[in-house]
Amino acid sequence: RVLQKQLCELTRLVLKLPEVDGLLHRAGLQATVTKPEPASVLEVFVKAVGVVYGGLQVLSERSSMATRALDYIGDIMKYIKPSLVSKSQEGLQLVYWAVGCIVKHWSPLLATSKAQQLLFRIVDGLLLPHNITQQDKALRDSLHLYLQGLSVSASLSQSQGAYLKEQLRLVTCRYLDHFLPASPSVGIIANHPVLLSACEVHPTPRGAALRRTILEALCENFLQFKGHAPPPRLASALMFLSELLRRNSDSEPTLLTLPLPSLLRCLMMVNDPQGERRSVRPADLQRPGDGGRVRSPFGSGSGPHPLPQPQTHGTQERTGEEHRLEVRTPMNHTAHRLQLFLSCLDNEQVLCNEVQRFPAADCCISVQQERL
């Protein structure tokens, strides 16, 4: 308690320093500091540095500001090392949160050649260590700061953009896997830290870029069949996808249709407990009168739709005119999540304007040929 009082007093004195006061004033954040509470003041100061840097237009001024910012934090990875090796969860949470604030609010600054080495050290030391069990709670609470900041830095870096994008993909895949439950759970997935990092009330280009990275990572690592065997935790991955769409209002068709190849493949390959088969033709994916536009096999509308009713064809033989695709009725959790996800995509703009350019029927036919 005495230490806390001393820290608050030190914070109050720091706020009176002309340079600190000037930064807060230039960033328009002076009024937000009402109490000398160390954690909140630290966050406001870090945010102020980022705002001031972002407002500079002259290259020499930006370079000078980047140097000053690095001087403010010094060799931060050295300073936080004792907290990383200790078993104090409170210390770990504070460290991950504080550095996460820097990664998020200084993301344009950390993309510069002068500061990107620090960003590399942060990623290697905090996000990609061999063992993360001890940091589980700290990572869960602060991961969104790192993913949001890394995404911006990767898009702005001129010299190391490709490397940063690869690092972002590695971090995304690692924690998608780490926090994804073995079986679908609404409570767990709704609070998945990777999902929370991508949620926005109003879509922005920066948020959309991160969601694209997450979708790519999910499709490449969690929706790929090996032969006929479904990927592990497929139902959980599909629930994650449906939550990601439901909690964002993206309207960019190229983003929304990105998972469709993998999802249609899942639709063709997934098995139900009874192994019942249904026949679906490529023509069934087209809306009558729409000029051959591809639509969701689950109908139209905004809510979940029933699965297509089986066609009565007598035999499963194929003719040259009619490529019937045998689809196992997906009535388990996995297919239910797939159904919900595709229903989210089923709107006029996406399916009528964009999806007709996606070779859905060809994809389905190729999958059926693989199964034969």
Coordinates of C-alpha atoms in Angstrom, one line a residue, residues 17-250:
L17 CA 7.1 17.6 -16.6
P18 CA 6.9 20.1 -19.5
E19 CA 7.6 17.4 -22.1
V20 CA 4.9 15.1 -20.9
D21 CA 2.4 17.9 -20.5
G22 CA 3.3 19.2 -24.0
L23 CA 2.7 15.7 -25.5
L24 CA -0.6 15.3 -23.9
H25 CA -1.7 18.8 -25.0
R26 CA -0.6 18.2 -28.6
A27 CA -2.5 14.9 -28.7
G28 CA -5.6 16.5 -27.1
L29 CA -5.5 14.0 -24.3
Q30 CA -4.7 16.4 -21.4
A31 CA -8.3 16.4 -20.2
T32 CA -8.4 12.6 -20.0
V33 CA -5.9 12.5 -17.1
T34 CA -8.1 13.1 -14.1
K35 CA -6.3 11.0 -11.4
P36 CA -2.6 10.1 -11.1
E37 CA -3.4 6.4 -11.4
P38 CA -0.2 4.8 -12.8
A39 CA -1.7 2.3 -15.3
S40 CA -4.2 4.7 -16.8
V41 CA -1.6 7.5 -17.1
L42 CA 0.8 5.1 -18.7
E43 CA -1.8 4.2 -21.3
V44 CA -2.7 7.8 -22.0
F45 CA 1.0 8.8 -22.4
V46 CA 1.7 5.9 -24.8
K47 CA -1.4 6.8 -26.8
A48 CA -0.3 10.5 -26.9
V49 CA 3.1 9.6 -28.3
G50 CA 1.4 7.6 -31.0
V51 CA -1.1 10.4 -31.8
V52 CA 1.6 13.0 -32.1
Y53 CA 3.8 10.8 -34.3
G54 CA 0.8 10.0 -36.6
G55 CA 0.1 13.7 -37.0
L56 CA 3.6 14.6 -38.2
Q57 CA 4.0 15.0 -41.9
V58 CA 7.7 16.0 -42.3
L59 CA 10.0 13.0 -42.5
S60 CA 12.7 14.6 -40.3
E61 CA 10.1 15.3 -37.6
R62 CA 8.8 11.8 -37.7
S63 CA 12.3 10.4 -37.5
S64 CA 13.1 12.7 -34.5
M65 CA 9.9 11.7 -32.8
A66 CA 10.6 8.0 -33.3
T67 CA 14.0 8.5 -31.6
R68 CA 12.4 10.2 -28.7
A69 CA 9.8 7.5 -28.3
L70 CA 12.5 4.8 -28.2
D71 CA 14.3 6.8 -25.6
Y72 CA 11.2 7.0 -23.4
I73 CA 11.0 3.2 -23.1
G74 CA 14.7 2.4 -23.3
D75 CA 15.6 -1.3 -23.4
I76 CA 12.1 -2.4 -22.4
M77 CA 12.7 -6.1 -23.1
K78 CA 15.5 -6.0 -20.6
Y79 CA 13.4 -4.2 -18.0
I80 CA 10.5 -6.6 -18.2
K81 CA 12.6 -9.8 -18.1
P82 CA 12.4 -10.3 -14.2
S83 CA 8.6 -10.2 -14.5
L84 CA 8.7 -12.8 -17.3
V85 CA 10.7 -15.3 -15.3
S86 CA 8.8 -14.8 -12.1
K87 CA 5.6 -16.7 -11.3
S88 CA 3.6 -13.6 -10.4
Q89 CA 0.5 -13.5 -12.6
E90 CA -0.1 -9.9 -11.7
G91 CA 3.3 -8.9 -12.9
L92 CA 2.9 -10.9 -16.1
Q93 CA -0.5 -9.3 -16.8
L94 CA 0.9 -5.8 -16.3
V95 CA 3.9 -6.5 -18.5
Y96 CA 1.9 -8.0 -21.4
W97 CA -0.7 -5.2 -21.2
A98 CA 1.9 -2.4 -21.1
V99 CA 3.9 -3.7 -24.0
G100 CA 0.7 -4.5 -25.8
C101 CA -0.3 -0.8 -25.5
I102 CA 3.0 0.2 -27.1
V103 CA 2.5 -2.3 -30.0
K104 CA -1.0 -1.1 -30.7
H105 CA -0.6 2.7 -30.3
W106 CA 2.8 2.9 -31.8
S107 CA 2.2 0.6 -34.7
P108 CA 3.1 3.1 -37.4
L109 CA 6.2 4.1 -35.5
L110 CA 7.3 0.5 -34.9
A111 CA 7.0 -0.1 -38.7
T112 CA 10.0 2.2 -39.3
S113 CA 13.5 0.8 -39.8
K114 CA 14.6 2.6 -36.7
A115 CA 12.1 0.8 -34.4
Q116 CA 11.2 -2.5 -36.1
Q117 CA 14.0 -4.4 -34.4
L118 CA 12.2 -3.7 -31.1
L119 CA 9.0 -5.1 -32.6
F120 CA 10.8 -8.2 -33.7
R121 CA 12.1 -8.7 -30.2
I122 CA 8.7 -8.2 -28.7
V123 CA 7.2 -10.8 -31.0
D124 CA 9.9 -13.4 -30.4
G125 CA 10.0 -12.7 -26.6
L126 CA 6.3 -12.3 -25.7
L127 CA 4.3 -13.9 -28.5
L128 CA 6.3 -16.8 -29.9
P129 CA 8.2 -18.3 -26.9
H130 CA 8.4 -22.1 -26.7
N131 CA 6.2 -22.4 -23.6
I132 CA 3.2 -20.1 -23.1
T133 CA 1.4 -21.9 -20.3
Q134 CA 2.5 -19.5 -17.6
Q135 CA 1.4 -16.5 -19.7
D136 CA -2.0 -17.9 -20.6
K137 CA -4.1 -15.4 -18.7
A138 CA -1.9 -12.5 -19.6
L139 CA -2.0 -13.4 -23.3
R140 CA -5.8 -13.9 -23.2
D141 CA -6.3 -10.5 -21.8
S142 CA -3.9 -8.6 -24.0
L143 CA -3.5 -10.5 -27.3
H144 CA -5.9 -8.2 -29.1
L145 CA -3.5 -5.3 -28.6
Y146 CA -0.7 -7.2 -30.3
L147 CA -2.7 -8.5 -33.2
Q148 CA -4.2 -5.1 -34.0
G149 CA -0.8 -3.4 -33.8
L150 CA 1.1 -6.0 -35.7
S151 CA -1.5 -5.9 -38.5
V152 CA -1.0 -2.1 -38.9
S153 CA 2.8 -2.4 -38.7
A154 CA 2.9 -5.1 -41.3
S155 CA 0.8 -3.0 -43.8
L156 CA 3.0 0.1 -43.3
S157 CA 6.5 -1.4 -43.2
Q158 CA 8.4 -0.7 -46.4
S159 CA 11.5 -2.8 -45.8
Q160 CA 10.1 -5.7 -43.7
G161 CA 6.5 -5.8 -44.6
A162 CA 6.6 -9.4 -45.9
Y163 CA 8.4 -10.7 -42.8
L164 CA 6.0 -8.9 -40.4
K165 CA 3.0 -10.3 -42.3
E166 CA 4.5 -13.8 -41.9
Q167 CA 5.0 -13.1 -38.2
L168 CA 1.4 -11.9 -37.9
R169 CA 0.3 -15.1 -39.6
L170 CA 2.4 -17.3 -37.2
V171 CA 1.0 -15.5 -34.1
T172 CA -2.6 -15.7 -35.4
C173 CA -2.3 -19.4 -36.2
R174 CA -0.6 -20.2 -32.8
Y175 CA -3.3 -18.5 -30.7
L176 CA -6.2 -19.6 -32.9
D177 CA -5.0 -23.1 -32.1
H178 CA -4.1 -22.5 -28.5
F179 CA -7.5 -21.0 -27.5
L180 CA -9.8 -23.0 -29.8
P181 CA -11.8 -25.6 -27.8
A182 CA -11.9 -29.2 -28.7
S183 CA -15.7 -29.1 -29.0
P184 CA -17.8 -26.1 -29.9
S185 CA -18.7 -23.9 -26.9
V186 CA -20.4 -20.6 -27.4
G187 CA -19.0 -19.1 -24.2
I188 CA -15.4 -20.0 -25.0
I189 CA -15.5 -19.1 -28.6
A190 CA -17.4 -15.8 -28.1
N191 CA -14.5 -14.7 -25.8
H192 CA -11.7 -16.1 -28.0
P193 CA -8.9 -13.5 -27.9
V194 CA -8.3 -13.7 -31.7
L195 CA -12.0 -13.2 -32.3
L196 CA -12.1 -10.2 -29.9
S197 CA -9.2 -8.6 -31.7
A198 CA -11.1 -8.6 -35.0
C199 CA -14.4 -7.2 -33.7
E200 CA -15.4 -3.7 -34.6
V201 CA -18.7 -1.7 -34.2
H202 CA -18.0 0.0 -37.5
P203 CA -15.8 -1.7 -40.1
T204 CA -12.5 0.0 -40.9
P205 CA -9.8 -0.8 -43.5
R206 CA -7.4 -1.7 -40.7
G207 CA -9.9 -4.0 -39.1
A208 CA -10.8 -5.7 -42.4
A209 CA -7.1 -6.4 -43.1
L210 CA -6.8 -8.2 -39.7
R211 CA -10.0 -10.1 -40.4
R212 CA -8.6 -11.2 -43.8
T213 CA -5.4 -12.5 -42.1
I214 CA -7.5 -14.4 -39.6
L215 CA -9.8 -15.9 -42.3
E216 CA -6.7 -17.0 -44.3
A217 CA -5.1 -18.6 -41.3
L218 CA -8.3 -20.4 -40.3
C219 CA -8.9 -21.7 -43.8
E220 CA -5.4 -22.9 -44.3
N221 CA -4.9 -24.5 -40.9
F222 CA -8.4 -25.6 -39.6
L223 CA -10.6 -26.3 -42.7
Q224 CA -8.3 -28.5 -44.8
F225 CA -9.2 -32.2 -45.2
K226 CA -6.5 -34.8 -45.3
G227 CA -7.9 -37.4 -47.6
H228 CA -11.4 -38.0 -46.3
A229 CA -10.6 -37.3 -42.7
P230 CA -12.0 -34.0 -41.4
P231 CA -9.6 -31.6 -39.7
P232 CA -9.6 -31.7 -35.9
R233 CA -12.0 -29.2 -34.2
L234 CA -13.9 -28.5 -37.4
A235 CA -17.1 -27.7 -35.6
S236 CA -15.3 -25.2 -33.3
A237 CA -13.6 -23.6 -36.3
L238 CA -17.0 -23.2 -38.1
M239 CA -18.5 -21.7 -34.9
F240 CA -15.6 -19.2 -34.8
L241 CA -16.3 -18.2 -38.4
S242 CA -20.0 -17.7 -37.9
E243 CA -19.2 -15.5 -34.8
L244 CA -16.6 -13.5 -36.7
L245 CA -19.2 -12.7 -39.4
R246 CA -22.0 -12.1 -37.0
R247 CA -20.1 -9.6 -34.9
N248 CA -18.8 -7.5 -37.8
S249 CA -20.6 -5.6 -40.5
D250 CA -18.2 -6.2 -43.4

